[in-house]
């Protein structure tokens, strides 16, 4: 099993423990890989190792494979025929406003599709949707407000750190998103299980 841009490899650790599989992950951030959990085969790199793998995880990481929708083709190549991809990807629940895109840090509407477009793009890449689970508004509330709280706490505890201003800005944008009209129901996030066609 491969985890693309695994970050701290927390998802990979949980899946590996539960299913007792050989788990490989990579991320371009050396600090994250160095602080990853023991017992996993973790690498610092910015492109995937050669496949194919039985299962590939790509959670909030399609940018590491060229972004949506190109990442879907790359994922289809990484998994063997009949193998499965677990994709965690954003989608538009409604067309985003200019203000919302600005508060996402200058995103553009064509970076994502709507839910149906996400599924169609997977099928066009040779990946058949098997199951999907989407974040609820309660999930989003927990994610965004905890992100704001943690970013501001981190920055307050390290006033001289160059990263403090970056995190304060991230918290400011997230608060703007969460409090603007339609800010809580514009962006969705789906975990989609996909099977590569044989
Ligand atoms: C939003 S995080 C997701 C991490 C992980 N998949 C998770 O769900 O916790 C995105 C990750 O992509 C990594 N990243 C960005 N570009 C990359 C690249 N070209 N190759 C590998 N990792 C990359 C970042 O370092 C970061 O850890």
CSV table of C-alpha atoms and ligand atoms in Angstrom, one decimal:
chain,number,residue,atom,x,y,z
A,1,UNK,CA,0.0,0.0,0.0
A,2,UNK,CA,1.3,3.5,-0.9
A,3,UNK,CA,0.2,6.8,0.8
A,4,UNK,CA,0.9,9.7,-1.6
A,5,UNK,CA,2.1,12.9,0.3
A,6,UNK,CA,1.4,11.1,3.6
A,7,UNK,CA,2.2,14.1,5.9
A,8,UNK,CA,2.7,12.8,9.4
A,9,UNK,CA,1.5,9.4,8.1
A,10,UNK,CA,-1.3,9.2,10.7
A,11,UNK,CA,-3.8,7.8,8.2
A,12,UNK,CA,-1.2,5.3,6.9
A,13,UNK,CA,-0.4,4.2,10.5
A,14,UNK,CA,-4.1,3.6,11.3
A,15,UNK,CA,-4.8,1.7,8.1
A,16,UNK,CA,-1.6,-0.4,8.4
A,17,UNK,CA,-2.4,-1.3,12.0
A,18,UNK,CA,-6.0,-2.3,11.2
A,19,UNK,CA,-5.2,-4.4,8.1
A,20,UNK,CA,-1.7,-5.6,8.8
A,21,UNK,CA,-0.3,-4.6,5.3
A,22,UNK,CA,3.1,-3.4,4.1
A,23,UNK,CA,2.8,0.3,4.3
A,24,UNK,CA,4.9,2.8,2.3
A,25,UNK,CA,4.4,6.5,2.3
A,26,UNK,CA,6.2,9.6,1.0
A,27,UNK,CA,6.1,13.3,1.5
A,28,UNK,CA,8.3,16.2,0.3
A,29,UNK,CA,8.5,17.6,3.8
A,30,UNK,CA,11.4,16.0,5.6
A,31,UNK,CA,10.4,17.2,9.0
A,32,UNK,CA,7.0,15.5,8.7
A,33,UNK,CA,8.6,12.2,7.6
A,34,UNK,CA,11.2,12.3,10.3
A,35,UNK,CA,8.5,12.8,13.0
A,36,UNK,CA,6.3,10.0,11.4
A,37,UNK,CA,5.3,6.9,13.4
A,38,UNK,CA,7.7,4.0,13.7
A,39,UNK,CA,7.3,0.8,11.8
A,40,UNK,CA,6.3,2.3,8.4
A,41,UNK,CA,8.4,2.6,5.3
A,42,UNK,CA,8.5,6.4,4.9
A,43,UNK,CA,10.5,8.4,2.4
A,44,UNK,CA,11.2,12.0,1.6
A,45,UNK,CA,10.5,12.6,-2.0
A,46,UNK,CA,8.3,14.8,-4.3
A,47,UNK,CA,7.1,12.2,-6.8
A,48,UNK,CA,5.8,8.7,-6.2
A,49,UNK,CA,8.0,5.5,-6.3
A,50,UNK,CA,7.3,3.1,-9.1
A,51,UNK,CA,4.2,1.1,-8.7
A,52,UNK,CA,2.0,-0.7,-9.1
A,53,UNK,CA,0.5,-1.0,-5.6
A,54,UNK,CA,-2.5,-3.0,-4.5
A,55,UNK,CA,-3.9,0.1,-2.7
A,56,UNK,CA,-3.0,3.7,-3.0
A,57,UNK,CA,-4.1,6.4,-0.5
A,58,UNK,CA,-4.2,10.1,-1.7
A,59,UNK,CA,-5.9,12.2,1.0
A,60,UNK,CA,-6.0,16.0,0.5
A,61,UNK,CA,-2.9,15.5,-1.7
A,62,UNK,CA,-3.9,15.6,-5.3
A,63,UNK,CA,-1.7,18.7,-5.7
A,64,UNK,CA,1.3,16.3,-5.3
A,65,UNK,CA,0.3,14.5,-8.5
A,66,UNK,CA,-0.5,17.5,-10.7
A,67,UNK,CA,-3.7,18.6,-9.1
A,68,UNK,CA,-7.3,17.7,-9.9
A,69,UNK,CA,-8.2,16.1,-12.4
A,70,UNK,CA,-4.7,15.1,-13.7
A,71,UNK,CA,-3.9,13.3,-10.4
A,72,UNK,CA,-6.7,10.8,-11.1
A,73,UNK,CA,-4.8,9.5,-14.2
A,74,UNK,CA,-1.6,9.4,-12.1
A,75,UNK,CA,-3.3,7.4,-9.4
A,76,UNK,CA,-4.8,5.0,-11.9
A,77,UNK,CA,-1.2,4.3,-13.2
A,78,UNK,CA,0.1,3.7,-9.6
A,79,UNK,CA,-2.4,1.0,-8.7
A,80,UNK,CA,-2.5,-2.4,-10.4
A,81,UNK,CA,-5.6,-3.5,-12.4
A,82,UNK,CA,-8.3,-4.5,-9.9
A,83,UNK,CA,-6.5,-2.5,-7.1
A,84,UNK,CA,-8.1,0.3,-5.2
A,85,UNK,CA,-7.5,4.0,-4.6
A,86,UNK,CA,-8.8,5.9,-1.6
A,87,UNK,CA,-9.0,9.5,-2.7
A,88,UNK,CA,-9.8,12.3,-0.3
A,89,UNK,CA,-10.7,15.3,-2.5
A,90,UNK,CA,-12.5,18.6,-2.2
A,91,UNK,CA,-15.5,19.4,-4.4
A,92,UNK,CA,-17.8,22.4,-4.8
A,93,UNK,CA,-21.2,22.1,-3.0
A,94,UNK,CA,-22.2,25.2,-4.8
A,95,UNK,CA,-20.3,27.5,-7.3
A,96,UNK,CA,-17.8,29.5,-5.2
A,97,UNK,CA,-18.0,33.2,-4.9
A,98,UNK,CA,-15.0,35.4,-5.7
A,99,UNK,CA,-14.8,36.3,-2.0
A,100,UNK,CA,-14.7,32.7,-1.0
A,101,UNK,CA,-12.0,31.9,-3.5
A,102,UNK,CA,-10.0,34.9,-2.2
A,103,UNK,CA,-10.4,33.5,1.4
A,104,UNK,CA,-9.0,30.2,0.2
A,105,UNK,CA,-5.8,32.0,-0.7
A,106,UNK,CA,-6.5,32.9,-4.3
A,107,UNK,CA,-8.0,29.6,-5.5
A,108,UNK,CA,-9.8,29.3,-8.8
A,109,UNK,CA,-13.1,27.7,-9.4
A,110,UNK,CA,-11.7,25.2,-12.0
A,111,UNK,CA,-9.4,23.6,-9.4
A,112,UNK,CA,-12.2,21.4,-8.3
A,113,UNK,CA,-15.4,20.0,-9.7
A,114,UNK,CA,-18.8,19.5,-8.1
A,115,UNK,CA,-19.6,16.0,-6.6
A,116,UNK,CA,-20.8,14.6,-9.8
A,117,UNK,CA,-17.9,16.1,-11.8
A,118,UNK,CA,-15.5,14.5,-9.3
A,119,UNK,CA,-17.1,11.0,-9.9
A,120,UNK,CA,-17.1,11.5,-13.7
A,121,UNK,CA,-13.5,12.6,-13.7
A,122,UNK,CA,-12.6,9.4,-11.8
A,123,UNK,CA,-14.5,7.3,-14.3
A,124,UNK,CA,-12.8,9.0,-17.2
A,125,UNK,CA,-9.4,8.1,-15.6
A,126,UNK,CA,-10.4,4.4,-15.5
A,127,UNK,CA,-11.4,4.4,-11.8
A,128,UNK,CA,-14.8,3.0,-10.8
A,129,UNK,CA,-16.4,4.6,-7.7
A,130,UNK,CA,-17.2,1.9,-5.1
A,131,UNK,CA,-18.1,3.9,-2.1
A,132,UNK,CA,-18.0,7.6,-0.9
A,133,UNK,CA,-18.3,9.4,2.3
A,134,UNK,CA,-18.6,13.2,2.5
A,135,UNK,CA,-17.7,15.6,5.4
A,136,UNK,CA,-20.7,16.9,7.2
A,137,UNK,CA,-21.1,20.5,8.3
A,138,UNK,CA,-20.2,19.4,11.8
A,139,UNK,CA,-17.0,17.8,10.4
A,140,UNK,CA,-16.1,21.1,8.7
A,141,UNK,CA,-16.9,23.1,11.9
A,142,UNK,CA,-14.5,20.9,13.9
A,143,UNK,CA,-11.8,21.0,11.2
A,144,UNK,CA,-11.8,24.8,10.5
A,145,UNK,CA,-12.4,26.1,14.0
A,146,UNK,CA,-9.7,23.7,15.4
A,147,UNK,CA,-7.4,24.9,12.7
A,148,UNK,CA,-8.0,28.5,13.7
A,149,UNK,CA,-7.6,27.8,17.4
A,150,UNK,CA,-4.4,25.8,16.9
A,151,UNK,CA,-2.8,28.2,14.5
A,152,UNK,CA,-3.4,31.2,16.8
A,153,UNK,CA,-2.2,29.3,19.9
A,154,UNK,CA,1.0,28.3,18.0
A,155,UNK,CA,1.6,31.8,16.8
A,156,UNK,CA,0.9,33.4,20.2
A,157,UNK,CA,3.4,31.0,21.9
A,158,UNK,CA,6.2,31.9,19.4
A,159,UNK,CA,5.9,35.6,18.6
A,160,UNK,CA,9.4,35.9,17.0
A,161,UNK,CA,9.1,32.8,14.8
A,162,UNK,CA,8.8,33.6,11.1
A,163,UNK,CA,6.1,30.9,10.8
A,164,UNK,CA,3.9,32.8,13.3
A,165,UNK,CA,2.7,35.4,10.8
A,166,UNK,CA,2.0,32.7,8.2
A,167,UNK,CA,-0.2,30.8,10.7
A,168,UNK,CA,-2.0,34.0,11.9
A,169,UNK,CA,-2.8,34.7,8.2
A,170,UNK,CA,-4.1,31.2,7.8
A,171,UNK,CA,-6.3,31.6,10.8
A,172,UNK,CA,-7.6,34.9,9.5
A,173,UNK,CA,-8.5,33.5,6.1
A,174,UNK,CA,-10.2,30.5,7.7
A,175,UNK,CA,-12.2,32.7,10.1
A,176,UNK,CA,-13.3,34.8,7.1
A,177,UNK,CA,-14.4,31.7,5.2
A,178,UNK,CA,-16.3,30.3,8.2
A,179,UNK,CA,-18.2,33.6,8.8
A,180,UNK,CA,-18.9,34.9,5.3
A,181,UNK,CA,-22.3,34.3,3.7
A,182,UNK,CA,-22.4,30.7,2.4
A,183,UNK,CA,-18.9,30.1,3.8
A,184,UNK,CA,-19.9,26.9,5.5
A,185,UNK,CA,-21.5,25.2,2.6
A,186,UNK,CA,-19.5,26.0,-0.5
A,187,UNK,CA,-16.6,23.6,-0.1
A,188,UNK,CA,-17.1,19.9,0.4
A,189,UNK,CA,-14.7,17.1,1.0
A,190,UNK,CA,-15.2,13.5,-0.1
A,191,UNK,CA,-13.5,10.3,0.7
A,192,UNK,CA,-14.0,8.2,-2.4
A,193,UNK,CA,-13.0,4.5,-2.8
A,194,UNK,CA,-12.2,3.8,-6.4
A,195,UNK,CA,-11.3,0.5,-8.2
A,196,UNK,CA,-9.0,0.5,-11.2
A,197,UNK,CA,-10.7,-1.2,-14.1
A,198,UNK,CA,-8.9,-4.4,-15.1
B,1,LIG,C1,-2.9,18.6,3.3
B,1,LIG,S1,-1.4,17.7,3.6
B,1,LIG,C2,-2.1,16.0,3.6
B,1,LIG,C3,-1.3,15.1,4.3
B,1,LIG,C4,-1.8,13.6,4.4
B,1,LIG,N1,-2.2,13.0,3.2
B,1,LIG,C5,-3.0,13.6,5.4
B,1,LIG,O1,-4.1,13.4,5.0
B,1,LIG,O2,-2.8,13.9,6.6
B,1,LIG,C6,-0.6,17.8,2.0
B,1,LIG,C7,0.8,17.2,2.1
B,1,LIG,O3,1.4,17.2,0.7
B,1,LIG,C8,2.8,17.4,0.8
B,1,LIG,N2,3.3,17.7,-0.5
B,1,LIG,C9,3.1,18.8,-1.3
B,1,LIG,N3,3.6,18.6,-2.5
B,1,LIG,C10,4.2,17.4,-2.5
B,1,LIG,C11,4.9,16.6,-3.5
B,1,LIG,N4,5.1,17.1,-4.7
B,1,LIG,N5,5.3,15.4,-3.2
B,1,LIG,C12,5.1,14.9,-1.9
B,1,LIG,N6,4.4,15.5,-1.0
B,1,LIG,C13,4.0,16.8,-1.2
B,1,LIG,C14,2.9,18.4,1.9
B,1,LIG,O4,4.2,18.4,2.5
B,1,LIG,C15,1.8,18.0,2.9
B,1,LIG,O5,2.3,17.1,3.9
